[in-house]
CSV table of C-alpha atoms and ligand atoms in Angstrom, one decimal:
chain,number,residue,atom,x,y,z
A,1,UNK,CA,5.2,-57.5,29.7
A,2,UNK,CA,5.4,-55.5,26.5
A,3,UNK,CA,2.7,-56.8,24.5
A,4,UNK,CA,-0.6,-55.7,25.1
A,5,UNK,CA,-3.7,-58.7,24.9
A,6,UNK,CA,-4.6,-58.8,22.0
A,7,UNK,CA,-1.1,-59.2,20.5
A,8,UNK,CA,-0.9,-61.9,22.0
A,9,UNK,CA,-4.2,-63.5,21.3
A,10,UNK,CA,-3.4,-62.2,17.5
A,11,UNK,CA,0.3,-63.8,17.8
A,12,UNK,CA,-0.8,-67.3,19.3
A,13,UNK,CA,-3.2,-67.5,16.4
A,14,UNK,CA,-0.6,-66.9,13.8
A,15,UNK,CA,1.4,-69.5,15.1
A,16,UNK,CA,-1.1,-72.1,16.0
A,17,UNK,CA,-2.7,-71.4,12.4
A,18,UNK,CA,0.6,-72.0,11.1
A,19,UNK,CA,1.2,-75.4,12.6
A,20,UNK,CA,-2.1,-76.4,11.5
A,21,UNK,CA,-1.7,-75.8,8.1
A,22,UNK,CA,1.8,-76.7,7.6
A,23,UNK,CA,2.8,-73.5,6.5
A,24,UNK,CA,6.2,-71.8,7.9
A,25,UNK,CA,6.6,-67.8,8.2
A,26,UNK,CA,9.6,-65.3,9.6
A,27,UNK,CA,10.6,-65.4,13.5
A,28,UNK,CA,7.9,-63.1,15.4
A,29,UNK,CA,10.5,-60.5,16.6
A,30,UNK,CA,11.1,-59.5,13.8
A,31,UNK,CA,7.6,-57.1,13.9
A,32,UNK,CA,7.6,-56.9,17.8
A,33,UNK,CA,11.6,-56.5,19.2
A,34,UNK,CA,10.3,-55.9,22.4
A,35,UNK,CA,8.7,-58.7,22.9
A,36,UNK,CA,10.1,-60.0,26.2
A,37,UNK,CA,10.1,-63.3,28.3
A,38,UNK,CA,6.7,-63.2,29.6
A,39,UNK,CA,5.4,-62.2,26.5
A,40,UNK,CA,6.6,-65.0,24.9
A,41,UNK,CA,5.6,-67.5,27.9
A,42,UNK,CA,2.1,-66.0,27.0
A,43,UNK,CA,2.0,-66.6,23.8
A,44,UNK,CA,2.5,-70.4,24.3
A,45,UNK,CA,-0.5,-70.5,27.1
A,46,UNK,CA,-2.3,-68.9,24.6
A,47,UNK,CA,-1.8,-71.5,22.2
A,48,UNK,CA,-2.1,-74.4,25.2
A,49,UNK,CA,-5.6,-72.6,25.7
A,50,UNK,CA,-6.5,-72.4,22.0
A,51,UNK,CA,-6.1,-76.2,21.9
A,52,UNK,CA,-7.7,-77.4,25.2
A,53,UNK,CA,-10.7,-75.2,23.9
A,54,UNK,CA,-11.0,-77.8,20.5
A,55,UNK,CA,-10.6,-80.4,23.0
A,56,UNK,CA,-7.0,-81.4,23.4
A,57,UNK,CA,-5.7,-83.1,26.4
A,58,UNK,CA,-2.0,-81.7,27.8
A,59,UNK,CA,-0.2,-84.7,28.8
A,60,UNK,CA,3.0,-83.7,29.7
A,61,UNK,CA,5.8,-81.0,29.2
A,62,UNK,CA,9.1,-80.5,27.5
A,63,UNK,CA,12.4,-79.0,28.2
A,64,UNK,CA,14.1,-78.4,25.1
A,65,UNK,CA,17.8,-76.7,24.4
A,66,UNK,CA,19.4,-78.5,27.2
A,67,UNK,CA,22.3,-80.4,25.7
A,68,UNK,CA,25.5,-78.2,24.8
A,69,UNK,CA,24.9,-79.9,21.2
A,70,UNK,CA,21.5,-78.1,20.9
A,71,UNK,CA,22.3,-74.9,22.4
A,72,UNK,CA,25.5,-74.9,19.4
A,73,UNK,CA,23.2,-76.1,16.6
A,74,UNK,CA,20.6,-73.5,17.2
A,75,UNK,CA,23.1,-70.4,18.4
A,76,UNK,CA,21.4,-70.1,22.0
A,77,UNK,CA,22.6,-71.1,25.6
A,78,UNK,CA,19.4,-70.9,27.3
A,79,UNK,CA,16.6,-73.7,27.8
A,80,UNK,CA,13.1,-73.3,27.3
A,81,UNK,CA,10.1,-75.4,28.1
A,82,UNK,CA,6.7,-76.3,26.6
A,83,UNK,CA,3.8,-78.6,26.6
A,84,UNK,CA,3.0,-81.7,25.1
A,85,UNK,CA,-0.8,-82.0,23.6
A,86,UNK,CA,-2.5,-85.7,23.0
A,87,UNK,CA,-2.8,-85.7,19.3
A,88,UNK,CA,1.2,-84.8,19.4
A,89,UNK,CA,1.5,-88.7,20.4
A,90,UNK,CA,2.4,-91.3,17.5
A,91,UNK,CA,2.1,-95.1,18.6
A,92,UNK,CA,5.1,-96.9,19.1
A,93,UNK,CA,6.3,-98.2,15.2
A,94,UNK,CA,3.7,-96.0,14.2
A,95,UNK,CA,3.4,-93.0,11.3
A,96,UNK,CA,4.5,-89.4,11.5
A,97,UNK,CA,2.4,-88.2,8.4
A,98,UNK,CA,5.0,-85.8,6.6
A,99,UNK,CA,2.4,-83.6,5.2
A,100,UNK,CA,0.9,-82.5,8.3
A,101,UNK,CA,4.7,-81.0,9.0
A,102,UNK,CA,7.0,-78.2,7.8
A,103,UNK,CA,10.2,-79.5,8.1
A,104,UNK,CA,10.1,-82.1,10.6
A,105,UNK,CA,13.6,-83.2,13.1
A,106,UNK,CA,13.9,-85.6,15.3
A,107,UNK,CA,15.4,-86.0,18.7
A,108,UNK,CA,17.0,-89.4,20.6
A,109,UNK,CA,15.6,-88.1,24.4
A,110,UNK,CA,15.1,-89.7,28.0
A,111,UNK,CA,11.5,-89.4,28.6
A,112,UNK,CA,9.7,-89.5,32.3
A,113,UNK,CA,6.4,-90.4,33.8
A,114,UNK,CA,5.8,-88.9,36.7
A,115,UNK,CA,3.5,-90.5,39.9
A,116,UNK,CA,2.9,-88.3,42.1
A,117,UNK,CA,2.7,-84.1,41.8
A,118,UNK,CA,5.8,-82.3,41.0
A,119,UNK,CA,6.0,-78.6,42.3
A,120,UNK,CA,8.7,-76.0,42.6
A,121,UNK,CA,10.1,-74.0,43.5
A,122,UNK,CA,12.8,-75.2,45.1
A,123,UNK,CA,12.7,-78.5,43.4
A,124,UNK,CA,15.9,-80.7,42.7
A,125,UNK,CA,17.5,-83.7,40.9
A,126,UNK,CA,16.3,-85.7,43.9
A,127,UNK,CA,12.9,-84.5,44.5
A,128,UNK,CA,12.5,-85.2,40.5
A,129,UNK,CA,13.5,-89.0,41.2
A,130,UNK,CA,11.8,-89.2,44.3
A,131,UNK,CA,8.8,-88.5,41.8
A,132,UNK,CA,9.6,-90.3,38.7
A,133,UNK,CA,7.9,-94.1,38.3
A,134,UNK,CA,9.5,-94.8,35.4
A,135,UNK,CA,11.9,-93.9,32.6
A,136,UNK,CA,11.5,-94.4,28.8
A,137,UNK,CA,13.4,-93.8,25.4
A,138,UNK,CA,11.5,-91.1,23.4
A,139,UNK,CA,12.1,-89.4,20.2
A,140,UNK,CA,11.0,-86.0,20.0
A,141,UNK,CA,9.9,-84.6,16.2
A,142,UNK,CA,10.5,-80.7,16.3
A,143,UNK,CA,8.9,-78.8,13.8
A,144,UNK,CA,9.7,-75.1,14.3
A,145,UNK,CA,7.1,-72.7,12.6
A,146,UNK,CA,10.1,-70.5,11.6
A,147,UNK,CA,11.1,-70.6,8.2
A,148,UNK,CA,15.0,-72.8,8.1
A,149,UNK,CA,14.6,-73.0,11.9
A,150,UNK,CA,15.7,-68.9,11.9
A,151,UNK,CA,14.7,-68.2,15.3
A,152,UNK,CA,15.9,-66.5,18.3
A,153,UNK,CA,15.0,-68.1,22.2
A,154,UNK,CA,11.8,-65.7,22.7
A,155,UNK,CA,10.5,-66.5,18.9
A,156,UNK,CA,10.9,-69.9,19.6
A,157,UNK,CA,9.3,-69.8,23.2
A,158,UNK,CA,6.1,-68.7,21.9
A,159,UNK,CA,5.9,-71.3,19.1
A,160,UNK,CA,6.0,-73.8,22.2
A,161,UNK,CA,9.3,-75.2,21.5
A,162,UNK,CA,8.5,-76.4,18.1
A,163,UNK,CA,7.0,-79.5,19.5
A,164,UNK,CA,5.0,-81.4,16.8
A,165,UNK,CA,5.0,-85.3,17.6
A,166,UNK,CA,6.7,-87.5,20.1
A,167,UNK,CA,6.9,-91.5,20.2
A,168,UNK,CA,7.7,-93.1,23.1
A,169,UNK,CA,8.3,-96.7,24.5
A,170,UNK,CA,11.1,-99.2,24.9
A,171,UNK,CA,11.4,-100.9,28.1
A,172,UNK,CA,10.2,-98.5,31.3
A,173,UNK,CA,13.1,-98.7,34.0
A,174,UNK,CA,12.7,-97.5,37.5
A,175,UNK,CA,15.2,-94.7,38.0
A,176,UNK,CA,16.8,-96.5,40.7
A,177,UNK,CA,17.9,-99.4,37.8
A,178,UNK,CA,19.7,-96.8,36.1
A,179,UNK,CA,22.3,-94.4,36.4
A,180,UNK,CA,20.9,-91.6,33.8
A,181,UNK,CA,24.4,-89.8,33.1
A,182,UNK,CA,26.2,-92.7,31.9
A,183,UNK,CA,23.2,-94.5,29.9
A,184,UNK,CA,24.5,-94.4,26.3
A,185,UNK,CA,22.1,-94.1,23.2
A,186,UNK,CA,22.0,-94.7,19.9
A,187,UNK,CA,20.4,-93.1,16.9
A,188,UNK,CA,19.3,-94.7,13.9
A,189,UNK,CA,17.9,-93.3,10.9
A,190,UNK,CA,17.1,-96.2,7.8
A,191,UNK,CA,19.0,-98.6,10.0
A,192,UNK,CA,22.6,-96.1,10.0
A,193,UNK,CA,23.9,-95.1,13.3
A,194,UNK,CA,23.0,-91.4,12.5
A,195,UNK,CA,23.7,-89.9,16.4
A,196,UNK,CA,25.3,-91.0,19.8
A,197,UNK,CA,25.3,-89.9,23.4
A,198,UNK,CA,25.1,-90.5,26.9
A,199,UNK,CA,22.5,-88.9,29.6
A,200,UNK,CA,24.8,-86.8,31.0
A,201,UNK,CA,24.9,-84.1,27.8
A,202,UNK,CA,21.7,-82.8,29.3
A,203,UNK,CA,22.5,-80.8,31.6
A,204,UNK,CA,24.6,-83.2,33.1
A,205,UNK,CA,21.8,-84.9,33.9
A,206,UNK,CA,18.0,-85.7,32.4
A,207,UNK,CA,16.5,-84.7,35.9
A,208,UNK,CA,18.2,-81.6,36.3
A,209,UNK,CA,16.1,-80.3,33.3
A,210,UNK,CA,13.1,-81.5,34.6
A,211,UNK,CA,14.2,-79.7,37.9
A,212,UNK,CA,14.2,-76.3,35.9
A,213,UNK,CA,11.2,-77.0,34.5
A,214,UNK,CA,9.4,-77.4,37.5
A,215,UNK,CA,11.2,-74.6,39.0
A,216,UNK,CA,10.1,-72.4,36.3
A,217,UNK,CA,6.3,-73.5,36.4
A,218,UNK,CA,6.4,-72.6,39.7
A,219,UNK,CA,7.5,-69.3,39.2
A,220,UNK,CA,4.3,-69.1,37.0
A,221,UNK,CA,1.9,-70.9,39.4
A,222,UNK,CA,1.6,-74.3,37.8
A,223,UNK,CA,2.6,-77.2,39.1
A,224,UNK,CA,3.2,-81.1,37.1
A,225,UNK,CA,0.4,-83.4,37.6
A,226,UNK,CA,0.9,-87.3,38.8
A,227,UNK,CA,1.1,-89.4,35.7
A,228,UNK,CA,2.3,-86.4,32.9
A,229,UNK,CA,4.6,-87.4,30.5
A,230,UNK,CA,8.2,-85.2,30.6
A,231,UNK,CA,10.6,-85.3,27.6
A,232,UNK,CA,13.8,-84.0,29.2
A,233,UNK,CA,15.4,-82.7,25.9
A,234,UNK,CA,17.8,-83.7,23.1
A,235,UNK,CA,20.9,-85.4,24.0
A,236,UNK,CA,22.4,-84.9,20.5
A,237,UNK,CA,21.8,-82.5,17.7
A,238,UNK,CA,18.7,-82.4,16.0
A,239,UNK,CA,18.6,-85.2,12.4
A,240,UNK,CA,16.4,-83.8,9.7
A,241,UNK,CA,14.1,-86.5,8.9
A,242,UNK,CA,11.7,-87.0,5.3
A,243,UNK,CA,8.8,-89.1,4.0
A,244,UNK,CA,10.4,-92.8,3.7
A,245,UNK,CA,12.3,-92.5,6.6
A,246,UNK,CA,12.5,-94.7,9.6
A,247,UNK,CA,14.1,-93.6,13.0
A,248,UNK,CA,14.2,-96.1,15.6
A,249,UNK,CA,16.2,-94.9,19.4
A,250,UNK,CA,18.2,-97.6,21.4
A,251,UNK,CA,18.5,-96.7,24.9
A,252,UNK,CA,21.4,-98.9,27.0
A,253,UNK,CA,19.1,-101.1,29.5
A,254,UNK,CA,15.6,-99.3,28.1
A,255,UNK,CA,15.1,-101.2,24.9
A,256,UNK,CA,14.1,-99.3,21.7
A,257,UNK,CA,11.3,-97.6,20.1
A,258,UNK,CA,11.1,-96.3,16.1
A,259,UNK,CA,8.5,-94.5,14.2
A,260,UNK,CA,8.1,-94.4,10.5
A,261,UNK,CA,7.5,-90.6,8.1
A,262,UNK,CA,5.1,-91.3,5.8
A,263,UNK,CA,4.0,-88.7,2.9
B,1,0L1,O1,13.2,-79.8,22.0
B,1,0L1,C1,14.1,-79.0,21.6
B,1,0L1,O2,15.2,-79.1,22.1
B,1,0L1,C2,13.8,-78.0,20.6
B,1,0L1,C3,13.6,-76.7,21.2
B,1,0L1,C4,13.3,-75.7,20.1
B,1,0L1,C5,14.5,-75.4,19.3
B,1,0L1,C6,14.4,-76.1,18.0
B,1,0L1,O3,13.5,-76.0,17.2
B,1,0L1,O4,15.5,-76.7,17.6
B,2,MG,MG1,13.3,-81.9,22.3
């Protein structure tokens, strides 16, 4: 590591303060270039600790960069991971309250509930499965804390992935029921087919990200508990969303689920 403690404790605060208020600012590297991996990784757990602290619950992780389409739109060819707070959750037709936000996105994903532990390293497509009770459609709502998403992968680390809100719901399917490369879904936004995929653009598989996920917590001494939530990351490019809009996710054999942005 390059940064000392209280760098990070000073940088985790800057970001945290300025998804809290809604309030953008330049990518962190900028002032510390040699900030490196586990600087940034430390930065997020930071942030994760900053929020448990006011009484947050972490239910679940993200992998996020993992389709070729997201890697292109945001110049990188790495994925990252982060964590998924409670108050991130929006019920199913529910609000996303636009003023609590920057310059919200949204994602079409494959979301996963685990039911039993999920450690690395070592961990594979089939040791994900073997651990999965259900699949779900899910749209992540990215938020990055850098002004017009300018970011590079470390910057973006540290501002845990620029998760903000997630919705998830549909129909759960057993991942036995489906084959999760070939499952085809559908974006709307205001009722237009806005984006289109199929499972496989992640990686060439959902569970492969989660596998790298879990690999990577392990390398950091953290395991995923029974019953966490996983989004597995964007199968499509990322669809700027505003207050009036309403996004809604079909998933081939998993049903749909929506959300509505509200000022
Ligand atoms: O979940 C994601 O794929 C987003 C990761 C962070 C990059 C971004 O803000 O687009
Ligand atoms: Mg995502």
């Amino acid at each position: 590591m390059n940064l000392d403690r209280a760098t990070i404790i000073h940088l985790a605060a800057h970001l945290e303060d300025c998804e809290r208020d809604a309030r953008d600012t330049t990518k962190i590297t900028n002032e510390y270039p040699d900030m490196d991996w586990d600087d940034a990784y430390a930065i997020q757990d930071e942030i994760r600790r900053r929020k448990v602290a006011r009484g947050a619950r972490i239910v679940g992780f993200k992998a996020g960069l993992t389709s070729h389409a997201k890697m292109k739109q945001m110049g990188v060819e790495t994925p990252c991971f982060g964590f998924l707070a409670d108050y991130f959750s929006v019920p199913e037709g529910g609000e996303c309250r636009v003023s609590e936000l920057i310059h919200p996105k949204v994602e079409p994903e494959i979301a996963f509930v685990t039911k039993t532990v999920l450690k690395g390293p070592g961990c594979h497509i089939g040791t994900v499965l073997a651990a999965i009770d259900f699949v779900m459609p899910g749209i992540e709502v990215i938020d990055s804390r850098y002004r017009d998403f300018k970011f590079d992968l470390k910057s973006v680390i540290a501002d845990n992935t620029s998760a903000v809100r997630f919705v998830v719901g549909g129909r759960p399917v057993a991942v036995a029921e489906v084959d999760l490369r070939t499952v085809g879904v559908v974006l709307e936004k205001n009722g237009e087919p806005v984006a289109f995929g199929a499972g496989a653009a992640v990686l060439g598989h959902p569970a492969a990200a989660i596998a790298m996920l879990v690999n990577h917590l392990a390398a950091r001494g953290e395991e995923i508990p029974a019953g966490s939530l996983i989004l597995s990351g964007g199968i499509t490019e990322a669809v700027a969303v505003k207050a009036g809009d309403s996004v809604c996710l079909r998933v081939q054999g998993m049903g749909s689920v929506g959300m509505r942005f509200t000022a």
